[in-house]
Short mmCIF file of C-alpha atoms in Angstrom, two decimals:
data_model
loop_
_atom_site.label_atom_id
_atom_site.label_comp_id
_atom_site.label_asym_id
_atom_site.label_seq_id
_atom_site.Cartn_x
_atom_site.Cartn_y
_atom_site.Cartn_z
CA MET A 272 -14.31 -3.48 38.11
CA TYR A 273 -13.95 -6.04 35.26
CA ASP A 274 -15.25 -9.49 34.40
CA PRO A 275 -12.89 -12.34 35.45
CA SER A 276 -11.18 -12.62 32.05
CA MET A 277 -10.41 -8.88 32.09
CA ARG A 278 -8.93 -9.21 35.59
CA VAL A 279 -6.65 -12.04 34.43
CA LEU A 280 -5.43 -9.88 31.55
CA THR A 281 -4.88 -6.98 33.95
CA VAL A 282 -2.66 -9.19 36.12
CA LEU A 283 -0.63 -10.03 33.01
CA GLU A 284 -0.33 -6.35 32.03
CA LEU A 285 0.90 -5.45 35.52
CA LEU A 286 3.46 -8.26 35.49
CA GLN A 287 4.75 -7.09 32.12
CA ALA A 288 5.15 -3.53 33.35
CA ARG A 289 6.87 -4.32 36.66
CA GLU A 290 9.72 -6.58 37.70
CA THR A 291 7.70 -7.81 40.67
CA VAL A 292 4.21 -7.06 41.96
CA THR A 293 3.01 -7.97 45.44
CA GLY A 294 -0.13 -9.99 45.93
CA ALA A 295 -1.54 -7.22 48.12
CA GLU A 296 -1.08 -4.65 45.37
CA LEU A 297 -2.73 -6.89 42.78
CA ALA A 298 -5.64 -7.44 45.13
CA ARG A 299 -6.00 -3.70 45.67
CA ARG A 300 -5.76 -2.84 41.98
CA LEU A 301 -8.25 -5.55 40.98
CA GLU A 302 -10.57 -4.97 43.94
CA VAL A 303 -10.52 -8.65 44.89
CA SER A 304 -9.17 -10.79 47.74
CA PRO A 305 -5.58 -12.16 47.81
CA ARG A 306 -7.01 -15.67 47.40
CA THR A 307 -8.74 -14.58 44.20
CA VAL A 308 -5.44 -13.15 42.95
CA GLN A 309 -3.93 -16.59 43.45
CA ARG A 310 -6.65 -18.07 41.23
CA TYR A 311 -5.89 -15.51 38.51
CA VAL A 312 -2.19 -16.32 38.68
CA ALA A 313 -3.01 -20.03 38.46
CA ARG A 314 -5.11 -19.29 35.35
CA LEU A 315 -2.14 -17.57 33.70
CA GLN A 316 0.05 -20.54 34.57
CA ASP A 317 -2.54 -22.87 33.03
CA LEU A 318 -2.22 -20.84 29.83
CA GLY A 319 1.50 -21.54 29.76
CA ILE A 320 2.69 -18.18 31.09
CA PRO A 321 5.47 -18.79 33.65
CA VAL A 322 4.44 -16.68 36.62
CA GLU A 323 6.64 -17.21 39.65
CA GLY A 324 5.53 -16.43 43.19
CA ARG A 325 7.32 -15.72 46.46
CA ARG A 326 5.42 -16.77 49.57
CA GLY A 327 5.40 -15.21 53.00
CA VAL A 328 5.37 -11.61 54.25
CA GLY A 329 5.81 -9.30 51.32
CA GLY A 330 5.16 -12.14 48.89
CA ALA A 331 5.19 -11.07 45.26
CA TYR A 332 4.77 -12.36 41.71
CA ARG A 333 6.93 -11.97 38.65
CA LEU A 334 7.32 -13.35 35.15
CA LYS A 335 10.11 -15.89 34.72
CA PRO A 336 13.32 -14.04 33.70
CA GLY A 337 13.95 -14.27 29.95
CA PHE A 338 10.35 -15.18 29.13
CA ARG A 339 9.07 -13.26 26.09
CA LEU A 340 5.35 -12.69 25.84
CA PRO A 341 3.49 -12.57 22.52
CA PRO A 342 3.70 -9.05 21.07
CA LEU A 343 -0.04 -8.39 21.23
CA MET A 344 -2.85 -9.65 23.43
CA PHE A 345 -6.25 -7.97 23.09
CA THR A 346 -9.76 -8.42 24.34
CA GLY A 347 -12.57 -8.60 21.77
CA GLU A 348 -13.52 -4.95 22.26
CA GLU A 349 -9.90 -3.82 22.04
CA ALA A 350 -9.36 -5.78 18.82
CA LEU A 351 -12.54 -4.39 17.25
CA SER A 352 -11.63 -0.82 18.17
CA LEU A 353 -8.20 -1.25 16.56
CA ALA A 354 -9.65 -2.81 13.42
CA LEU A 355 -12.24 -0.06 12.98
CA GLY A 356 -9.62 2.60 13.72
CA LEU A 357 -7.41 1.23 10.95
CA GLN A 358 -10.39 1.18 8.61
CA ALA A 359 -11.25 4.79 9.43
CA LEU A 360 -7.64 5.88 8.84
CA ARG A 361 -8.13 5.25 5.12
CA HIS A 362 -10.73 8.06 5.01
CA LEU A 363 -8.55 10.83 6.45
CA GLY A 364 -6.71 11.80 3.27
CA LEU A 365 -3.48 10.08 4.38
CA GLN A 366 -3.02 7.75 1.41
CA ALA A 367 0.68 7.28 2.21
CA LEU A 368 -0.35 5.45 5.38
CA ALA A 369 -2.67 3.02 3.56
CA PRO A 370 0.02 0.31 3.17
CA ALA A 371 0.94 0.67 6.84
CA ALA A 372 -2.74 0.40 7.83
CA HIS A 373 -3.14 -2.78 5.76
CA SER A 374 0.07 -4.21 7.24
CA ALA A 375 -1.03 -3.39 10.80
CA GLY A 376 -4.42 -4.98 10.12
CA ALA A 377 -2.74 -8.14 8.83
CA LYS A 378 -0.50 -8.31 11.92
CA LEU A 379 -3.54 -7.84 14.15
CA GLY A 380 -5.30 -10.69 12.37
CA ARG A 381 -2.33 -13.03 12.76
CA THR A 382 -2.01 -12.24 16.46
CA LEU A 383 -5.62 -12.83 17.48
CA PRO A 384 -6.90 -16.24 18.51
CA HIS A 385 -8.87 -17.96 15.75
CA ALA A 386 -12.33 -17.39 17.25
CA LEU A 387 -11.66 -13.73 18.00
CA ARG A 388 -10.10 -13.21 14.56
CA GLU A 389 -13.23 -14.55 12.87
CA SER A 390 -15.45 -12.38 15.06
CA VAL A 391 -13.50 -9.21 14.26
CA GLN A 392 -13.45 -10.05 10.54
CA ALA A 393 -17.22 -10.55 10.53
CA LEU A 394 -17.78 -7.21 12.25
CA GLU A 395 -15.39 -5.46 9.82
CA ASP A 396 -17.26 -6.92 6.86
CA ALA A 397 -20.55 -5.68 8.31
CA VAL A 398 -19.34 -2.06 8.62
CA GLN A 399 -19.12 0.46 5.79
CA LEU A 400 -17.46 3.81 6.39
CA ASP A 401 -18.39 6.61 4.01
CA ALA A 402 -15.54 8.74 2.70
CA SER A 403 -16.43 12.41 2.40
CA PRO A 404 -16.24 13.64 -1.20
CA TRP A 405 -14.29 16.64 0.09
CA VAL A 406 -11.37 14.73 1.62
CA VAL A 407 -8.09 16.40 0.61
CA THR A 408 -4.98 14.28 0.29
CA THR A 409 -2.40 15.24 2.91
CA ASP A 410 1.27 14.34 3.17
CA ALA A 411 1.54 11.89 6.07
CA ALA A 412 5.20 12.81 6.64
CA LEU A 413 4.21 16.48 6.95
CA LEU A 414 1.51 15.60 9.48
CA SER A 415 4.07 13.58 11.43
CA GLN A 416 6.39 16.61 11.58
CA VAL A 417 3.56 18.83 12.79
CA LEU A 418 2.58 16.34 15.48
CA GLU A 419 6.20 16.10 16.65
CA ALA A 420 6.37 19.90 16.89
CA VAL A 421 3.13 19.91 18.91
CA ARG A 422 4.49 17.24 21.25
CA ALA A 423 7.79 19.03 21.78
CA ALA A 424 6.26 22.55 21.83
CA ARG A 425 8.61 23.70 19.07
CA THR A 426 8.10 26.46 16.49
CA VAL A 427 7.81 25.36 12.85
CA ARG A 428 8.85 27.26 9.74
CA PHE A 429 7.20 26.79 6.35
CA GLU A 430 6.00 28.54 3.22
CA TYR A 431 2.24 28.95 2.99
CA VAL A 432 0.31 29.23 -0.26
CA SER A 433 -2.88 31.29 0.11
CA HIS A 434 -6.11 30.71 -1.78
CA GLN A 435 -5.04 33.49 -4.17
CA GLY A 436 -1.77 31.67 -4.86
CA GLN A 437 0.45 34.05 -2.88
CA THR A 438 3.31 32.46 -0.92
CA THR A 439 4.55 33.80 2.42
CA ALA A 440 7.15 32.52 4.87
CA ARG A 441 5.70 31.69 8.30
CA ASP A 442 7.05 30.84 11.74
CA VAL A 443 4.26 29.33 13.84
CA ASP A 444 4.00 28.01 17.39
CA VAL A 445 1.76 25.02 16.63
CA TYR A 446 -0.77 24.11 19.33
CA ARG A 447 -2.82 21.34 17.73
CA ALA A 448 -3.51 19.41 14.52
CA VAL A 449 -7.19 19.11 13.57
CA HIS A 450 -9.06 17.10 10.94
CA LEU A 451 -12.26 18.88 9.91
CA GLY A 452 -14.44 18.71 6.83
CA GLY A 453 -12.06 16.45 4.91
CA ARG A 454 -8.96 18.60 5.50
CA TRP A 455 -6.08 18.64 7.97
CA TYR A 456 -5.30 21.93 9.72
CA THR A 457 -2.86 23.16 12.30
CA VAL A 458 -3.68 25.97 14.72
CA GLY A 459 -1.10 28.13 16.46
CA TRP A 460 0.50 31.52 16.99
CA CYS A 461 1.70 33.09 13.73
CA HIS A 462 4.80 35.25 14.28
CA LEU A 463 4.22 37.09 11.00
CA ARG A 464 0.66 38.20 11.82
CA GLY A 465 1.12 38.41 15.58
CA GLU A 466 -2.03 36.44 16.34
CA ARG A 467 -3.55 32.98 16.33
CA ARG A 468 -4.08 31.55 12.87
CA CYS A 469 -5.10 28.28 11.27
CA PHE A 470 -3.29 26.73 8.31
CA ARG A 471 -4.24 23.97 5.89
CA LEU A 472 -1.56 21.31 5.73
CA ASP A 473 -2.06 20.76 2.00
CA ARG A 474 -0.95 24.38 1.44
CA MET A 475 2.20 24.17 3.58
CA ARG A 476 5.55 23.72 1.82
CA GLY A 477 9.05 22.93 3.10
CA LEU A 478 8.20 22.63 6.78
CA SER A 479 11.04 22.40 9.29
CA VAL A 480 10.96 22.18 13.08
CA LEU A 481 13.07 24.89 14.72
CA ASP A 482 15.06 24.62 17.92
CA LEU A 483 12.84 27.28 19.44
CA GLY A 484 10.43 26.37 22.22
CA PHE A 485 7.26 28.03 23.45
CA THR A 486 4.64 27.56 26.16
CA PRO A 487 1.31 26.44 24.67
CA PRO A 488 -1.92 27.83 26.15
CA ASP A 489 -3.70 25.71 28.74
CA ALA A 490 -6.84 23.81 27.70
CA PHE A 491 -6.92 25.37 24.23
CA ASP A 492 -9.83 24.02 22.14
CA ALA A 493 -8.39 24.09 18.63
CA LEU A 494 -11.45 22.45 17.08
CA ALA A 495 -13.82 25.12 18.45
CA TYR A 496 -11.43 27.86 17.35
CA LEU A 497 -11.18 26.36 13.87
CA ARG A 498 -14.94 26.08 13.45
CA ASP A 499 -15.44 29.69 14.53
CA THR A 500 -12.64 30.90 12.27
CA LEU A 501 -13.76 29.01 9.18
CA THR A 502 -17.32 30.24 9.65
CA ASP A 503 -16.02 33.81 9.44
CA LEU A 504 -13.91 33.25 6.32
CA PRO A 505 -15.23 34.90 3.15
CA PRO A 506 -16.50 32.26 0.70
CA ALA A 507 -14.38 31.55 -2.34
CA HIS A 508 -17.49 30.71 -4.41
CA ALA A 509 -21.08 30.68 -3.17
CA VAL A 510 -22.65 27.70 -4.94
CA SER A 511 -26.38 27.18 -5.49
CA VAL A 512 -27.45 24.06 -7.39
CA TRP A 513 -30.82 22.33 -7.82
CA LEU A 514 -30.60 18.52 -7.84
CA ALA A 515 -33.29 16.25 -9.28
CA ALA A 516 -33.22 13.96 -6.23
CA PRO A 517 -34.76 14.37 -2.76
CA PRO A 518 -32.41 14.83 0.21
CA GLU A 519 -33.03 11.30 1.49
CA GLU A 520 -31.64 9.85 -1.75
CA LEU A 521 -28.52 11.97 -1.40
CA ALA A 522 -27.83 10.98 2.21
CA GLY A 523 -24.25 9.78 2.58
CA ARG A 524 -23.32 11.03 -0.91
CA VAL A 525 -23.20 14.75 -0.14
CA SER A 526 -20.99 16.15 2.62
CA LEU A 527 -23.03 18.37 4.93
CA TRP A 528 -20.05 20.28 6.31
CA ARG A 529 -20.64 23.96 5.47
CA THR A 530 -23.41 22.73 3.16
CA ASP A 531 -27.16 23.34 3.19
CA LEU A 532 -29.31 20.65 1.54
CA THR A 533 -33.07 21.27 1.59
CA PRO A 534 -36.11 19.91 -0.31
CA GLU A 535 -37.23 22.03 -3.25
CA GLY A 536 -39.50 21.35 -6.20
CA GLY A 537 -39.44 17.56 -5.93
CA GLY A 538 -35.66 17.61 -5.62
CA SER A 539 -33.05 19.31 -3.44
CA ARG A 540 -31.46 22.73 -3.21
CA LEU A 541 -27.73 22.50 -2.45
CA ARG A 542 -26.00 25.61 -1.18
CA CYS A 543 -22.37 25.60 -0.13
CA GLN A 544 -19.04 27.40 -0.33
CA ARG A 545 -16.35 25.80 -2.46
CA GLU A 546 -12.92 26.81 -3.67
CA ASP A 547 -12.14 24.22 -6.34
CA LEU A 548 -15.03 24.45 -8.80
CA GLU A 549 -13.65 21.89 -11.23
CA ASN A 550 -13.56 19.17 -8.58
CA PHE A 551 -17.03 20.23 -7.45
CA ALA A 552 -18.31 19.99 -11.05
CA ALA A 553 -16.89 16.48 -11.33
CA PHE A 554 -18.61 15.60 -8.05
CA LEU A 555 -21.97 16.82 -9.37
CA LEU A 556 -21.58 14.72 -12.51
CA GLY A 557 -20.77 11.71 -10.36
CA LEU A 558 -24.06 11.97 -8.45
CA GLY A 559 -25.86 10.49 -11.45
CA CYS A 560 -28.91 12.76 -11.30
CA ALA A 561 -30.01 15.79 -13.33
CA PHE A 562 -29.12 19.19 -11.90
CA ARG A 563 -29.30 22.90 -12.65
CA VAL A 564 -26.57 25.37 -11.76
CA ASP A 565 -28.02 28.68 -10.52
CA GLY A 566 -24.70 30.10 -9.40
CA PRO A 567 -22.00 31.10 -9.55
CA PRO A 568 -21.46 31.89 -13.26
CA GLU A 569 -17.90 30.56 -12.92
CA LEU A 570 -19.29 27.08 -12.25
CA ARG A 571 -21.29 27.16 -15.48
CA GLY A 572 -18.05 28.16 -17.21
CA VAL A 573 -16.34 25.11 -15.74
CA PHE A 574 -19.03 22.85 -17.20
CA GLY A 575 -18.54 24.55 -20.56
CA ARG A 576 -14.84 23.71 -20.50
CA LEU A 577 -15.56 20.15 -19.36
CA ALA A 578 -18.03 19.75 -22.23
CA GLY A 579 -15.29 20.76 -24.65
CA ARG A 580 -12.91 18.22 -23.18
CA CYS A 581 -15.57 15.49 -23.37
CA ALA A 582 -16.30 16.35 -27.02
CA ALA A 583 -12.59 16.18 -27.82
CA ALA A 584 -12.31 12.80 -26.11
CA GLU A 585 -15.37 11.47 -27.96
CA ALA A 586 -13.88 12.61 -31.28
CA GLY A 587 -10.68 10.73 -30.49
CA GLY A 588 -8.57 13.78 -29.69
CA THR A 589 -6.68 14.54 -26.50
CA LEU A 590 -6.80 17.53 -24.22
CA ALA A 591 -4.93 17.08 -20.98
CA HIS A 592 -5.68 20.41 -19.35
CA ASP A 593 -7.69 23.51 -20.01
CA PRO A 594 -5.84 26.81 -19.82
CA GLU A 595 -6.73 29.01 -16.91
CA PRO A 596 -9.29 31.71 -17.74
CA GLY A 597 -7.45 34.69 -19.22
CA ALA A 598 -4.23 32.75 -19.75
CA PRO A 599 -2.50 33.15 -23.12
#
């Protein structure tokens, strides 16, 4: 089942969860003999944990009443998984949780034994997690509300802003929350449309959880549904750009979600579908290589406006925002 140290920790976990545990049950759960259980209990006692035993028929073990265990005790693999999970959390667009992630990491470090703490720190330092350039910042409190509604199977009400800027009121039976391609989505039954729909959390406003329950579908694969749905969505802008760098040089710097990156003419052809062309233009400039925009014309227009802003900044002027095309 486990190595001996894992079995000792399992005994401790069982004693924490139950007022008393019989030796026979521990032996069955650990797949060892009752005599071996006695050795594990003795090991816990050697570590200063007051385990009391009752001999005879029906003999059982318990922790001394009033004894308070340390708040966290982890194996090396458990500690590493927690540390890497906290590190990955910073790449999910939930900036509001960054202080909490740092605080949790600090608490984890203080709790671990010195040798294990050094081992985890060394492994953390050796790992680099790449943040997708398309990650969209999401309100952590909003995500928490959605997750609570999913857990309680409650309908939510919110205003939803479409890509065209139109706002509609929605009541939705939320089934799941999904992180895909740098964005958070929720999938559920939309009362307004009378069918399943997906919604981006960064476009949801004023969400409230209603006192209205529903029965979620069994074994619903929200991720598969979302991928199929997003594949069928009409593109906001079909982008085609030639980059003066081969694909291998761009690895890890270009998100491949809904993106095609192929060799072409000593460089790379990037084709994708993007909604926010100004952010995409800034991303292209940040790649640090020459490029040529072959489409759409609107992207070339964005670079024209950016050039004007750069010229104004170089001349010492200020220009905070460009007006929208066609705006007075």
